[in-house]
Structure formats: structure tokens, C-alpha cells
Amino acid sequence: MGGDQIDVLNKTGEKNGVSKPRGVHVWIFVESTQELLLRRRPEKKDLRPAQWDISSCHIPAGGSSLMSAQQGLQEELGIELPKDAFEKISASLQQGCSSITHSVTNDGKYVNNEFNDVYLVTILDPIPLEAFALQDEEVSAIKYISYEEYRSLLAKEDPSYVPHDVNGDYGQIFGIIKRRYQVNTEERSLSLQKQLQRYAPVTLEAQLTELSEADQKALRLIVKAAKIVDDIFYEQVWCNNPALRDWLKESANASELDKLKWAYFLINKCPWSSLDENEAFLTTADSAVKLCPDATKSIAGWKGLEYRAAFPLIKPPGANFYPPDMDKAEFTSWLNSLEEEQKHDVTGFFSVIRRQGEANRLSDSNSGLYSTPYSEIYRPFLVKASELLHKAGDLSSSPSLKKLLHSKADAFLSNDYYESDIAWMDLDSKLDITIGPYETYQDELFGYKATFEAFIGIRDDKATSDLKLFGDNLKLLEENLPLDNMYKSKEVTAAPIRVIQLIYNAGDVRGPQIVAYNLPNDERIVKARGTSMVMLKNVQEAKFKHILKPIAEICISEEQRKFVDFDSYFTHTICHECCHGIGPHTITLPDGRTSTVRQELQELHSAMEEAKADIAGLWALKFLITKGLLSEAMKETMYVSFLAGCFRSVRFGLTEAHGKGQALQFNWLYEKGAFVFHDDNTFSVDFAKVEDGVESLSHEILTIQARGDKNAASSLLDKYCTITKPLKTALDKLESIKVPTDIAPTFPIADSMME
């Protein structure tokens, strides 16, 4: 392997088109003995002969770091492990201390600054020495050593060991191991309790008495289909998420700490905390144990190698939609090589990207990327969900619900969701159902791929009737948007708005709960039919009671607290959802090409779209008041309620689209003087300045979207998407007084149907 040419990377680990050595280092850590496995280099080696080191290998040019890690262990030690055994710890730059290549060659003209991908494999017990198959050219012996002793020897620069910088990036692995296995259980339990306390427990239910007997029977089947959707979402977030979920559930009663891990995992639906910038609250030490009996040579009396299923410290930005070792440059290069029709499939909502030869086991194939439709990759789940929806459709007494259920069941297996989304828009039923792949928030790499979700509710007929004016005036709002006329759509249609009492949700509802949604996201339907909105009234009422009112008491100046009311909060949410349906969607680029805002802004689209809907929704409220369609009394309450809502949403974190968009709005309006920070650490609205601030930001975001200008979007978010001093002051106050950040709902009606 030493003669392979491999890619040169810059200081951030990105390829720059030149070739020179790069290393993949794999550490094997034994959990039960707290030891590391080392191997000794042969005496005949020119470089560092007879010294002890960790397992190492090179990456062939254009190759996969993870596959090379597997290959290195297999060739040098005879250990064949699945990809989920490898936890990537870092990509660190080592200057002149490599165990693989000379640090200075060619008479001093070439200095090796090697970029090493460092992986950790955690096994439960030592592998018997006779189970190894050593490669004579690379390994002369192996041994286990305490990780603390090994660090001490490296720090002393013991000549028997290949030198590594234990104080730099490469040495962080020692600290990671120590933190994982010398943890204070009481402190960790307390930390998880604090994280859980940020969610106020609420019970959400509604009266089913107005449902026909047939629809009540159908409801039971729909709830079961929604539970399957939940299983799909777990798989979409991260490849090993289902195994971790099952492991935590089985272990939940082992201790109080295990119970807390399980409870917080259920809220986040993965090991990364939504309210903490997706920081991991679990580690590989908490993960599922897997048996791999054929990983090494078989030994009599030994059942085989057991390892911890690893997960990355940082939530994968591409979730489980792309290969874990694929970067944006590789994807873009591949995309540019495809025909236009293929590009559409690859960047569409309903496909995943995989790498040929990417089976869990090591493969000789490394021939590129390919696309697979959801209907194939999730087929075992979707077949069951489809059967349940067809049965529910057969039972339902509502013609429009019957059509929706049958068309959605067909879409699950055909991967064509167009007709089912039209049926969803035409739904006119007391039992209100949303189920399928819709939002793209989890795809933080490009914003292309949709996650599965389900919302089941009972329609509130009176509230739905009261809101008809908003949908009827969408065209009027589009015509008057603060946006150059050349960018305005001429094809906006009235948007139906349905208000429901939520009785169950599933799938992509991790962390903070949404209060409304505007669908579909298919630009073809948006252009032809517009969108429909669903308001979750009991969710909004719970958030107002448990979160927004307490925030107002702490963060809003005393003289303006009276302006924070539920009607303004609820009405702005309606306008927020309305504004998802107006403004730029399908756009014409400067070079004449037709595209969409989503495709051009990619991973920035979600945050920009949420900010647009929020701020343009505030503009829309003012516009409707000036037209006499809403009460003048809202002129003050809508702005102060919005200000209080800023603190609520920013607490979701700046990795989440709504929190990111809210930080942008708050900081812009604060900079314009529309929000005022007082000496007593409270805030108020300057009513003389807020209208101009709202209109100017609406114009800025809408124009960026209309032009598909990703650079401008990035600059805007970089400048304003920060926790400024005033924001931090407010957030610290809310934290100190323990105001909940969001709600954690339970659904007794649905739960009883799954028993």
C-alpha cells in the first residue's frame, strides 16, 4: 500500500487536486480492560523499525477513508469489521511524525505534513492473540496496553513507540476515552434531567364523537401506519439509529441513568440534542453491542468479537440520505456528469444516494455513487403502511379521505406522490390526515431529501371557517409583497386553511414541536395549485400557556406585557404559513435557466424560507390591517407577541432552521432600532421603526430567493445568525428561571389504539 498515490488536502481536509501521502489511523479500544491494541512494526522496515504503533493505512487517490480503515485492519491484522464499528474521531494534521512516510525526503526538499483520518473501534473484550492473522510485511507482534500508560509513554517520547503529538488534535482521543469511562453517574443523570426539564409535558387529545363509526375504525389503522412512518424516520436520521433505539429501550430499566437516556432519546429521536446545536448527549460507550463472530479467525470456546456500534460525535449533515464519507465536492462532480433527467432524480425529494460496493461488509468495489428511490430502500416498511392505508380507505365514510388514503398508499409503492398530494390539498374531512415524505430539514448537506412524517387530527370547523379570509387573500398579498414586480408570481391561488386538534404525530417531529405546516413542497404543485395550511391549535395553545406567557413576563418590558396575547400569536402563525405559499418558488436565473429556490440555496434554503415566512407574515398582518381585513387593535399586539416569540424560537438553537431564521430576524430588527434593549434587561418594540424594519428585511430575503443567490444568503445568515449580547442576556434569564423551551406531548387516544 505504501506506493499508492493519494489526495493532497488543504488545512481543512479538503482535496486540492494534488497527490501525496495521507493516513488513516485506526485505534482499537477494549472497554472491559481499558486497553488499546498496538502492533509492532517489523525490524526490516526502513522507517521506524521495531517500534510500537496503532494500525495504519493509506487512502488510494479518490478513495474512501472509511473503506480504507476497514481494509487496513483486514490486511494487517486479519480483522474484518462492518462499517458501523468505526467511529471517526478527527481529521488531524501531523507534521513530520508519521509512522507511514518519512517526514523529510528528497534531500530535505519535501516535508510530510500528513493529514490523518483517525478512527476508533470499541470492542467489549480483548481479542485472543491466536485469532489474529498478521501481515508479516507490516506487523511483527501485537499487544494490549493501558490507554493511560500508552499516553504517558508517548508524552515521554519513549523510543520504543512511534511518536505522536498527545497534546495536539491527534491526542484528543485519550481525552475522549477518559471522559467516556470515568464519568460521574450522578452528574450525568443531573445533566440529562436538566435537558429533559426544558420540555413541558402536555397531553394532547380531542373529542372523537363527531367522527362516524367507520372513520373511527379507519383511525385505528391510520395510527398504526403512522407508527411505521416513525420507524422510517429513525432510519433516515442516521444509519444505526434503529439499533441504538432498540438497545436503549431494552436497557431503560437497568438504572435511573438508563431511564433518562431513553427518555431524552425519545424526544430527540437520535443521540443528538436538538436544543443544544445537535450536540451528542450519548457516546459510543452508550451504544448497542453487536456480535461479529466471523470478524477474525474462529477460536474454540470464544464466541467471537463484540463491538459497540459507533456513531459520530457530530450529527451527519447528510443524515442517512448520502454515504457517510461522501463530501459535497464528490456529489457535485458526480451530479455534473449525469443527464438532465438523472439529475432530477438525484436531487429530488424521494431518493437516497448510495455508493456502489457500500454493503456493510468490505467490498472490492469503489465505483461511484448511485440513486435509489424511497419505494425500494424503505420497501419493507412501505408495503405494510400501504396495506394499512388501503384498508383504512376501504372503511372511511368520507369520499375525500378515502381518496387520500388510497392515493397515498399507492404513492408509497410507486414513489410518485403528485396525485396523493393533490388529494391531500382537496381533503374535506372531519378526520384530518397528513402522512408521507415532506420536509427537508434533516438534509443539511443540500436540503434535497424529504423525511417521513405523520399528523393526525380532528378538524375544528369553527376555527377553520374563521380563517377563510387569509387563504382567500393570498393573491392580493403576492401582488403587494415588498419585492420587485418582475419577481412576483402571476399564478397564486387561494390557499385552503384547516385548523385541527392534534391527536397524534410521528416521524420528523424530533425536538421542538411544530405549530403549523404548509404543504406540499413539490414546486410543480405550488405553481399549479398553491399550497394548503394546517394549524395545530391545541399545540399552539399549549406553547402559549407554558412558554410564551412566561417568556413575556421575564423578557418584555412591563408596560408592553399586556400586548402579548394568544390571538396575535395564533394569527401570525397563520400568516407565516400563508407566506410559505407566496413569494419566489420556481425562478428564472440570470443565465435564463429555470430552477427553484430550494435547488439554488441548497442547505441554506430551510433557514431562509422560515425567516421569509416569519418576517413576511408580520408584513402581511400589517397589510391586512391597512385593508380593513383585520382589527386595528392588532397593530401593537402582533409586534410585541412576535418579539416574545423570537426568544422562544431562538432557544431551538442555531443549527435548526426555525431558530436560525429567528436569530436573523431579531438581530436585523434590533440593528434597525425596532427592538429596544433596556437597562433592566427587558425588551420593547419601537412602534415608529418596526414597520420599516419588517419591510426592509422582507424585501432583502425575498430578493435573494428570487435571484437564487446562495452567496447573498450565506452572507446574510453569517452576519445576523448569531447569539448577540442582548439575545444572550435574554436566553440566560430564561435558563436561570427554568422557563420550558418547548413541549413534550403525549397522545392517550392514539396510544390506546396501539395496545
PDB file of C-alpha atoms in Angstrom, residues 54 127 284 350 409 426 548 592 636 731 748:
ATOM      1  CA  ILE A  54      -1.525   1.799  16.138  1.00  0.00           C
ATOM      2  CA  ILE A 127      -9.446 -10.463  21.013  1.00  0.00           C
ATOM      3  CA  THR A 284     -20.412   5.157  21.577  1.00  0.00           C
ATOM      4  CA  PHE A 350     -37.752  10.896  -2.767  1.00  0.00           C
ATOM      5  CA  ALA A 409     -50.962   4.028  -0.241  1.00  0.00           C
ATOM      6  CA  ASP A 426     -58.589  18.580  -1.564  1.00  0.00           C
ATOM      7  CA  LEU A 548     -44.750  32.310  25.543  1.00  0.00           C
ATOM      8  CA  GLY A 592     -32.027  32.123 -18.476  1.00  0.00           C
ATOM      9  CA  GLU A 636     -49.368  46.725  18.740  1.00  0.00           C
ATOM     10  CA  LEU A 731     -31.631  33.445  26.987  1.00  0.00           C
ATOM     11  CA  PRO A 748     -53.518   8.981  25.039  1.00  0.00           C
TER      12      PRO A 748
END
